[in-house]
Short mmCIF file of C-alpha atoms in Angstrom, two decimals:
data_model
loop_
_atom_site.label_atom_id
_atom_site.label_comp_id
_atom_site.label_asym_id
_atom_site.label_seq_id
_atom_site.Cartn_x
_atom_site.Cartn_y
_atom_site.Cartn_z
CA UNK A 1 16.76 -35.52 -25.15
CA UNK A 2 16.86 -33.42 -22.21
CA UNK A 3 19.19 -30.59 -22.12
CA UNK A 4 20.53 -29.32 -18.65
CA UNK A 5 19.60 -26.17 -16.89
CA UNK A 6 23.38 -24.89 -17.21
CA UNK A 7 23.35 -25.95 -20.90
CA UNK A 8 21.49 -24.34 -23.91
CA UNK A 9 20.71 -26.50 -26.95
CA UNK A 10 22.55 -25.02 -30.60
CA UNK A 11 20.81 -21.75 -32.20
CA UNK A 12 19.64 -22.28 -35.50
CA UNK A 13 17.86 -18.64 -35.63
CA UNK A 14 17.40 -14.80 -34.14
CA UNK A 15 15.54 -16.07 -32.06
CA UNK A 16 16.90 -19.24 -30.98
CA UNK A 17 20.37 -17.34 -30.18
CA UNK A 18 18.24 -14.61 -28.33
CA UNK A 19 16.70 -17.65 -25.97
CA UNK A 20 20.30 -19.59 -25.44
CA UNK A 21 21.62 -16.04 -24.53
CA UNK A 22 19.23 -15.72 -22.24
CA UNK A 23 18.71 -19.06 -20.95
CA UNK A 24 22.73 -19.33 -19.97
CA UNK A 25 22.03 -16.38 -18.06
CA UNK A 26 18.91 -18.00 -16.18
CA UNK A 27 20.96 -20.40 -15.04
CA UNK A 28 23.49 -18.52 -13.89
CA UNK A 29 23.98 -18.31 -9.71
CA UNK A 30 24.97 -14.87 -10.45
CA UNK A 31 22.32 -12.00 -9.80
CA UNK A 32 23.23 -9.33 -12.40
CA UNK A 33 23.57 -12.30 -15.09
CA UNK A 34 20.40 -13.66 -13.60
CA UNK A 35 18.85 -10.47 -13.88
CA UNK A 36 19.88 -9.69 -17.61
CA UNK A 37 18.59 -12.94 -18.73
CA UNK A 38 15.01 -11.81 -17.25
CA UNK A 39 15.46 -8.58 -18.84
CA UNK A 40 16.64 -10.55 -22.44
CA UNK A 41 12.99 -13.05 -21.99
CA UNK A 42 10.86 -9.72 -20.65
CA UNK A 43 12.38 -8.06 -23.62
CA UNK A 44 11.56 -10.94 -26.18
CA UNK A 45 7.84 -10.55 -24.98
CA UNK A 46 7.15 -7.58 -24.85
CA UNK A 47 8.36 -7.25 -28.88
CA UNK A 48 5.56 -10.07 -29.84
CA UNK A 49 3.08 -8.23 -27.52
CA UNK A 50 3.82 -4.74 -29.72
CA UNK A 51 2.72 -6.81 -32.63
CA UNK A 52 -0.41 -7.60 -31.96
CA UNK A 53 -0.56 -3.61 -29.98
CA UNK A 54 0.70 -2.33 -33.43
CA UNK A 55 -1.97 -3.91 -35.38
CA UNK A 56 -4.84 -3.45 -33.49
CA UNK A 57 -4.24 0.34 -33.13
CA UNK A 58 -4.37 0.39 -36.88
CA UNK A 59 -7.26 -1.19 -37.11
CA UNK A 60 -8.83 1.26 -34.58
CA UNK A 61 -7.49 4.31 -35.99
CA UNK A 62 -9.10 3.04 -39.20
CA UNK A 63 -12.24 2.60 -38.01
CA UNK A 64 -12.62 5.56 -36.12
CA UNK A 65 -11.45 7.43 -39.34
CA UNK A 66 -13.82 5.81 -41.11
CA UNK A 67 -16.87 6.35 -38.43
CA UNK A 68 -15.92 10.05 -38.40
CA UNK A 69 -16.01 10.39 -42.65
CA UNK A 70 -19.64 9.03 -41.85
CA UNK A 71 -20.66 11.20 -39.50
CA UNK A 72 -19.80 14.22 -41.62
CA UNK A 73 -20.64 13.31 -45.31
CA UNK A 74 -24.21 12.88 -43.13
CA UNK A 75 -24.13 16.50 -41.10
CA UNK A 76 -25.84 19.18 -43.04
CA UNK A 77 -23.53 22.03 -44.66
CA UNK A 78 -26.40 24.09 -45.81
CA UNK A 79 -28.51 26.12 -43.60
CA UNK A 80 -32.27 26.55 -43.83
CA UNK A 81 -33.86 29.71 -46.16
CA UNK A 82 -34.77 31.56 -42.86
CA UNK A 83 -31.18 31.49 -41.37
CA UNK A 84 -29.28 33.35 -43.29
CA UNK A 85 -31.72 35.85 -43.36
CA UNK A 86 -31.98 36.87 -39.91
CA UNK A 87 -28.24 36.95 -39.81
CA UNK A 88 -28.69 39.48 -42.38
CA UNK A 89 -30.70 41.72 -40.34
CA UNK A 90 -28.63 41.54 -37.29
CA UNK A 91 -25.05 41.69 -38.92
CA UNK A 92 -24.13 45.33 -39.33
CA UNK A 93 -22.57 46.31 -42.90
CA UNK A 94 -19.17 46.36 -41.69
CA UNK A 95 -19.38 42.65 -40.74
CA UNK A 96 -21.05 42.07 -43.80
CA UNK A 97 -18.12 43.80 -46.67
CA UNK A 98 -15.28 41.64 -43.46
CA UNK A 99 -16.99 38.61 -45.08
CA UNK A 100 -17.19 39.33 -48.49
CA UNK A 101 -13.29 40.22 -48.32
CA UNK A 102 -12.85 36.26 -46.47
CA UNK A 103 -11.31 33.94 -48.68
CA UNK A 104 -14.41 30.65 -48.80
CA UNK A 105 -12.45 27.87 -47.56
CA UNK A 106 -12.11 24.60 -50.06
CA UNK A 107 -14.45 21.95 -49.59
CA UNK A 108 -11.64 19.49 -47.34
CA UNK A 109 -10.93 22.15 -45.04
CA UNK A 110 -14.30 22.74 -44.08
CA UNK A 111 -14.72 19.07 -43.81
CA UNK A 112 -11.39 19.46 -41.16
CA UNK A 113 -13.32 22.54 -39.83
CA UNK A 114 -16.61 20.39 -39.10
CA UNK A 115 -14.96 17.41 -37.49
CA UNK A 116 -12.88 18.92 -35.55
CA UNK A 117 -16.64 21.07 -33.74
CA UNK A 118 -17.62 17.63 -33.25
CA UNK A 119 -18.04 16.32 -29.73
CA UNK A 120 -14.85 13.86 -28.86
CA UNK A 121 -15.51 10.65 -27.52
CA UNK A 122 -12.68 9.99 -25.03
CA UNK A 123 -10.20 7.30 -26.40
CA UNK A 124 -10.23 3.49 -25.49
CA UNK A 125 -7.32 1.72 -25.31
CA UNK A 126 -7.50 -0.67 -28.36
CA UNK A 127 -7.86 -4.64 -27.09
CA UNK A 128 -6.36 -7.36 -28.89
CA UNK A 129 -6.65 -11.10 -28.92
CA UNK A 130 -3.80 -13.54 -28.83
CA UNK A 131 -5.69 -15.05 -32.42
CA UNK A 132 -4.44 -11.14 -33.74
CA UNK A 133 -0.60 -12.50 -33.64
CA UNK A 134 -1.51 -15.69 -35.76
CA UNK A 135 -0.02 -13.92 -38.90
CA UNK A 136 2.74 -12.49 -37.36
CA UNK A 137 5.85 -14.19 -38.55
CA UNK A 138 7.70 -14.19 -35.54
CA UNK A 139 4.98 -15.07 -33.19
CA UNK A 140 4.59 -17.91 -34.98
CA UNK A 141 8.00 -18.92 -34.74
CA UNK A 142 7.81 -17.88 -30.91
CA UNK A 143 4.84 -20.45 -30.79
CA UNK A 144 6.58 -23.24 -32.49
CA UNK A 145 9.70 -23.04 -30.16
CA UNK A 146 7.56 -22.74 -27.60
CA UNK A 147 6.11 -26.17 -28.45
CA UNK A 148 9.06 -28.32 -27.53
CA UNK A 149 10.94 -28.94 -24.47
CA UNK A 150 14.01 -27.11 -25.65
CA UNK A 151 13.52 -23.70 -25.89
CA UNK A 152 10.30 -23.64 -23.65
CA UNK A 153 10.59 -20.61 -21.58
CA UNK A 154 8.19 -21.26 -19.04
CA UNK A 155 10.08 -24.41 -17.98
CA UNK A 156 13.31 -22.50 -17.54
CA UNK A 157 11.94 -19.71 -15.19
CA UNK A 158 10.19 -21.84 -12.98
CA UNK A 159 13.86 -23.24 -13.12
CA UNK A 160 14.95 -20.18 -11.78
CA UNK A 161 12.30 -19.58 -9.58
CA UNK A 162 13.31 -22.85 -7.78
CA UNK A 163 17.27 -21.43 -7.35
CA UNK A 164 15.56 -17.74 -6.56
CA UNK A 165 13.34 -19.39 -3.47
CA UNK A 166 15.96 -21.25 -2.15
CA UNK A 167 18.40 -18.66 -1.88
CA UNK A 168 16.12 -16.10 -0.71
CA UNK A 169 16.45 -16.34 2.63
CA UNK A 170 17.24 -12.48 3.39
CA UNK A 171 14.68 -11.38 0.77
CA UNK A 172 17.63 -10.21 -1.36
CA UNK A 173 16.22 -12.14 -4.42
CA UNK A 174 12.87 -10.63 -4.44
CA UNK A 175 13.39 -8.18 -6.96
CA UNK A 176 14.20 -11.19 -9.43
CA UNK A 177 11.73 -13.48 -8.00
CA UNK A 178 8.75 -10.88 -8.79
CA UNK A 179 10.54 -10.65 -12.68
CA UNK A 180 10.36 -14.24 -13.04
CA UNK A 181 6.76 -14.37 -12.18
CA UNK A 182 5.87 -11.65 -14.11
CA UNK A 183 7.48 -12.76 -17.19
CA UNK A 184 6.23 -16.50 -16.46
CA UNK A 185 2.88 -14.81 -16.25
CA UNK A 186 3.45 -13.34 -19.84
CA UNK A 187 4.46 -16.64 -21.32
CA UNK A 188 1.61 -18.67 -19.89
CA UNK A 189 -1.33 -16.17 -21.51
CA UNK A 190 1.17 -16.32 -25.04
CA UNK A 191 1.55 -19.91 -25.00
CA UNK A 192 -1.28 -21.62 -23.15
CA UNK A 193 0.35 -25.09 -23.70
CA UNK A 194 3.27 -23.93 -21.25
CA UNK A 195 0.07 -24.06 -18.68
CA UNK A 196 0.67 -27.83 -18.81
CA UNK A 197 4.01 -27.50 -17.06
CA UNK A 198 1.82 -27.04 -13.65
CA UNK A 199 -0.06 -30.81 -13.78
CA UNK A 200 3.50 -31.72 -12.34
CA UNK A 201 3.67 -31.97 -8.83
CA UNK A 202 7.05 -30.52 -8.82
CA UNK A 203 5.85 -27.32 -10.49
CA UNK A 204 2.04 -26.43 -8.87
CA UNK A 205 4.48 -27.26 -5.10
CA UNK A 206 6.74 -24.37 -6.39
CA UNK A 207 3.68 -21.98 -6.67
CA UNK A 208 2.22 -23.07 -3.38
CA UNK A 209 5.43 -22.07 -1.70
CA UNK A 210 6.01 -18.68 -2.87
CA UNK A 211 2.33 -18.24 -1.03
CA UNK A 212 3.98 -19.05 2.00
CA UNK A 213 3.78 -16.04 4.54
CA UNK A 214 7.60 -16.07 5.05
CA UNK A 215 7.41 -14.18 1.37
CA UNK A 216 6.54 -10.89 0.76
CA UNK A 217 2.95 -9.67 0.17
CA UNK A 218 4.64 -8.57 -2.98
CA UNK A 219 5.71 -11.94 -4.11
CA UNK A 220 2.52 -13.46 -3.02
CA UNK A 221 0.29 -11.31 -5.17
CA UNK A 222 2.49 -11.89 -8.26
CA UNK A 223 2.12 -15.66 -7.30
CA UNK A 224 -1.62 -15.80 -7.12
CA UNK A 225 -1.64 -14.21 -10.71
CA UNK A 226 0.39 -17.03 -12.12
CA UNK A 227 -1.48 -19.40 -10.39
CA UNK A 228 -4.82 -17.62 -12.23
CA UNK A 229 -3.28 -17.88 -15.54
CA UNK A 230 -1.94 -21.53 -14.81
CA UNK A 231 -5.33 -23.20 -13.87
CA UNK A 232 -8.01 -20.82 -17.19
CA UNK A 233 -8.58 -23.80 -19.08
CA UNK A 234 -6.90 -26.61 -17.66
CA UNK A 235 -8.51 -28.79 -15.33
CA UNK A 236 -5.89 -31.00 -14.78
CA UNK A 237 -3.85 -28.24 -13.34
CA UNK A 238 -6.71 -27.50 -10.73
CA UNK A 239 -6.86 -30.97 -9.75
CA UNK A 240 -3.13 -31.03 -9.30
CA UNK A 241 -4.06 -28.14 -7.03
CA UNK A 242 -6.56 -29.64 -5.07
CA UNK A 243 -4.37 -32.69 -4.33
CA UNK A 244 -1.76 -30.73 -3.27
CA UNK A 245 -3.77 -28.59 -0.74
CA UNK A 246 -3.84 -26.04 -2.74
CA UNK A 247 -7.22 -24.95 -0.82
CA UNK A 248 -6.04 -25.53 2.43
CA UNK A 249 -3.26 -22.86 1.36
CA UNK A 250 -5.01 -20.41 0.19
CA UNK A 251 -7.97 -20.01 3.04
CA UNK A 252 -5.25 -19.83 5.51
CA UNK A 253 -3.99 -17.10 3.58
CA UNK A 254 -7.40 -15.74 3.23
CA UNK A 255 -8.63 -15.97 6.63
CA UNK A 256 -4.91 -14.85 8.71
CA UNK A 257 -5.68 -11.75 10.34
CA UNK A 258 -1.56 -10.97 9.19
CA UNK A 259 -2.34 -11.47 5.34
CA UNK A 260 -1.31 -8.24 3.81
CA UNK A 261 -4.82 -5.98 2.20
CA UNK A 262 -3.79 -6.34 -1.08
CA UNK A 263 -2.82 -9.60 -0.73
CA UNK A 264 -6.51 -10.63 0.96
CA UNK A 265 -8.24 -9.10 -2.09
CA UNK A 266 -6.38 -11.00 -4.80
CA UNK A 267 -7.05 -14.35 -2.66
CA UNK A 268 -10.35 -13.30 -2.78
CA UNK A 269 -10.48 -12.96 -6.37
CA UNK A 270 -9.13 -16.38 -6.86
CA UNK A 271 -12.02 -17.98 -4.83
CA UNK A 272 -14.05 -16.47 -7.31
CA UNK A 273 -12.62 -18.05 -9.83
CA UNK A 274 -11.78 -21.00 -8.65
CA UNK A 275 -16.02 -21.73 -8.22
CA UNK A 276 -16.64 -20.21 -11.44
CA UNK A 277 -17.73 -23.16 -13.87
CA UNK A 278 -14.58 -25.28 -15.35
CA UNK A 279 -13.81 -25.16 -19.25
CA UNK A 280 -12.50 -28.41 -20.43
CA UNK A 281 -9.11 -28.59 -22.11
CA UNK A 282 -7.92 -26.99 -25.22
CA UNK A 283 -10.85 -24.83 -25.45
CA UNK A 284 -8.51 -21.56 -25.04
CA UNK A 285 -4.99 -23.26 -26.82
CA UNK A 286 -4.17 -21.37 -30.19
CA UNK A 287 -2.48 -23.83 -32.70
CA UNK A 288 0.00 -26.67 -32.27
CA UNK A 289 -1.43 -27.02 -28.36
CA UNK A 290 -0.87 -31.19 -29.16
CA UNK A 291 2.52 -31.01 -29.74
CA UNK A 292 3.22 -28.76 -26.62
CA UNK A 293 1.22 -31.38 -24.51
CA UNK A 294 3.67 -33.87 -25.63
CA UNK A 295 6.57 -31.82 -25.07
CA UNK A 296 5.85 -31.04 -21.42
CA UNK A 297 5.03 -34.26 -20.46
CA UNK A 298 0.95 -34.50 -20.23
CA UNK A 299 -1.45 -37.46 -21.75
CA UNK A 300 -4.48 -36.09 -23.63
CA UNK A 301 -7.67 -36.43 -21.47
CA UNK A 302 -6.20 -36.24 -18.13
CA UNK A 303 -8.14 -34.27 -15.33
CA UNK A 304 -11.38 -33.86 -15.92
CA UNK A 305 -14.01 -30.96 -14.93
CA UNK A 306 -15.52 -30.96 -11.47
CA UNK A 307 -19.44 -29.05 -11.00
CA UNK A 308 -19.63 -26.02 -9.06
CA UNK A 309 -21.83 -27.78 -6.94
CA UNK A 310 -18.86 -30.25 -6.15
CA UNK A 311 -15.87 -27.03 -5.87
CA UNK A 312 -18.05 -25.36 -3.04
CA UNK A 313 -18.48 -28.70 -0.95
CA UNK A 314 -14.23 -28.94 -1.19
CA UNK A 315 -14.09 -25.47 -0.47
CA UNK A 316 -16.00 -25.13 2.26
CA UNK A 317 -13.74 -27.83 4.43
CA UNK A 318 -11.47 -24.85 4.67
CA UNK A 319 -14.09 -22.03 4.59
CA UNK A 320 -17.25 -21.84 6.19
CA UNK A 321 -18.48 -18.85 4.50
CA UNK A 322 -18.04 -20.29 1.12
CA UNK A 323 -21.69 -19.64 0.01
CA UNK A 324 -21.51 -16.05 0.66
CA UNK A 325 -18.82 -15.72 -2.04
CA UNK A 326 -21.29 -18.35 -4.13
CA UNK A 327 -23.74 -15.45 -3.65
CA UNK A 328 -21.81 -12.91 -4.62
CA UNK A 329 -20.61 -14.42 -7.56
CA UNK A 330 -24.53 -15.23 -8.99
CA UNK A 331 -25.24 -11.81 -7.98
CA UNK A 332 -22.36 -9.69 -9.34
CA UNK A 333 -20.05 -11.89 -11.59
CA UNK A 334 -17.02 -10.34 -10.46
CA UNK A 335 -14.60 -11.84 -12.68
CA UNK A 336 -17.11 -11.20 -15.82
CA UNK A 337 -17.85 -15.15 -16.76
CA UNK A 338 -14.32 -16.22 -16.93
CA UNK A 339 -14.10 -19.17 -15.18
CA UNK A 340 -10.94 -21.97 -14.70
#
């Protein structure tokens, strides 16, 4: 059953009335209550993000406590015979009846005393993978709505995205627009099934447009990002690319003399990735990835991987300097071996 964009299927939990909140909000041609329904699915995400955050700082606080306890039970606390003799002969006797008078600290806080001389390493930011929400209760309940056609998030903000682009004619909805992507962004790298959504030709169009020069550098960044996220993974989004021009689109970008810096280096960085090496299908999906397939419309064993070899050769109808990025992506690996 398909439920329309205006209309948001019964709430059977927290969650479920959280999402028909927000999704009557989405679909809203109102721009506060579109707004507040971005804020409501940015806010949903960012909760089952602090999860996984939560956890894996506890994990690294308890390693690091238990790395330090090893470094100290194995420091000496004794000092050698001939120390404490030449301290002897060059404390006077006033310094020596001061330290008779001290107080000898117990045992734990000259263990405190000790690790706290030690040299500090400076503090990394603890990373987490999206296999460390797996026990999470509500991440998995996230994941199974997710899963079906209903309460899929993705497919309601490229919904809105659609609405946003065609009333943003002024650039008044860019603000929104750039919340949409981000948050679409979000939900593709929590649910990589959603990534399906973008083998429609109706979808991958919508992501070509918003690279359009008539939209902000701003928007156009954000949109190369999704596009990133949409294709790790899943060839059969990349070929939906390619047939769309997706190529064509984004040399032009790359090679206008008008394209924005910022915007130049993130094209960039997708050409890298787009001739890294392809990873088939399901190889980055996390649990219940068949039943999203299903739900999104996509048939099992669609699309399949393309060589490098065959990526530069379609590439290089739009850019003649393909193999210097070839080059410099043997040489330096700038994305570190993630490839599409």
């Amino acid at each position: 059953m398909i439920i329309p964009a205006h209309c948001s299927p019964p709430a059977n939990s927290k969650m479920e009335t959280l999402l028909s909140v927000a999704f009557d909000n989405l679909a809203s041609f109102d721009g506060p209550k579109v707004k507040k329904g971005l804020r409501q699915v940015e806010g949903l995400l960012a909760q089952i993000c602090l999860s996984a955050h939560a956890a894996a700082e506890v994990a690294a606080a308890a390693a690091a406590n238990k790395n330090n306890n090893a470094t100290v039970s194995s420091s000496p606390t004794t000092s050698s015979p001939k120390q404490p003799q030449q301290q002897q002969q060059q404390s006077s006797p006033r310094d020596t009846a001061q330290q008779r008078q001290q107080p000898t600290p117990p045992p734990q806080q000259q263990q405190q005393q000790q690790s706290q001389q030690l040299p500090q390493q400076p503090k990394q930011k603890p990373k987490f993978l999206l296999s460390d929400l797996t026990d999470d209760a509500a991440f998995r309940e996230f994941f199974k709505l997710q899963d079906g056609f209903q309460w899929n998030i993705a497919t309601r903000l490229i919904q809105t995205l659609d609405r946003l682009l065609a009333k943003s004619d002024d650039g008044s909805m860019d603000v929104l627009m750039l919340s949409a992507l981000d948050s679409l962004q979000g939900v593709l790298l929590l649910h990589p099934p959603s990534r399906l959504l973008f083998s429609r030709e109706q979808s991958m169009n919508l992501l070509l447009d918003l690279l359009e020069p008539v939209n902000c550098p701003a928007i156009q960044s954000a949109t190369l990002l999704v596009l990133v996220v949409a294709l790790v993974e899943t060839p059969r989004n990349t070929r939906s690319f390619e047939n769309l021009d997706g190529l064509l689109t984004v040399s032009s970008i790359f090679k206008s003399r008008s394209t924005a810096r910022d915007v130049k280096f993130k094209t960039m960085e997708f050409l890298y990735f787009y001739l890294m090496p392809e990873t088939p299908s399901g190889g980055g999906s996390n649990g219940g990835g068949g039943g999203a397939e299903v739900a999104v419309g996509g048939k099992p064993g669609e699309g399949g991987t393309l060589s490098q070899q065959t990526k530069q050769e379609m590439l290089r109808r739009h850019l003649p300097n393909v193999d210097e990025l070839v080059k410099d992506l043997q040489q330096y690996a700038p994305l570190g071996g993630a490839g599409a």
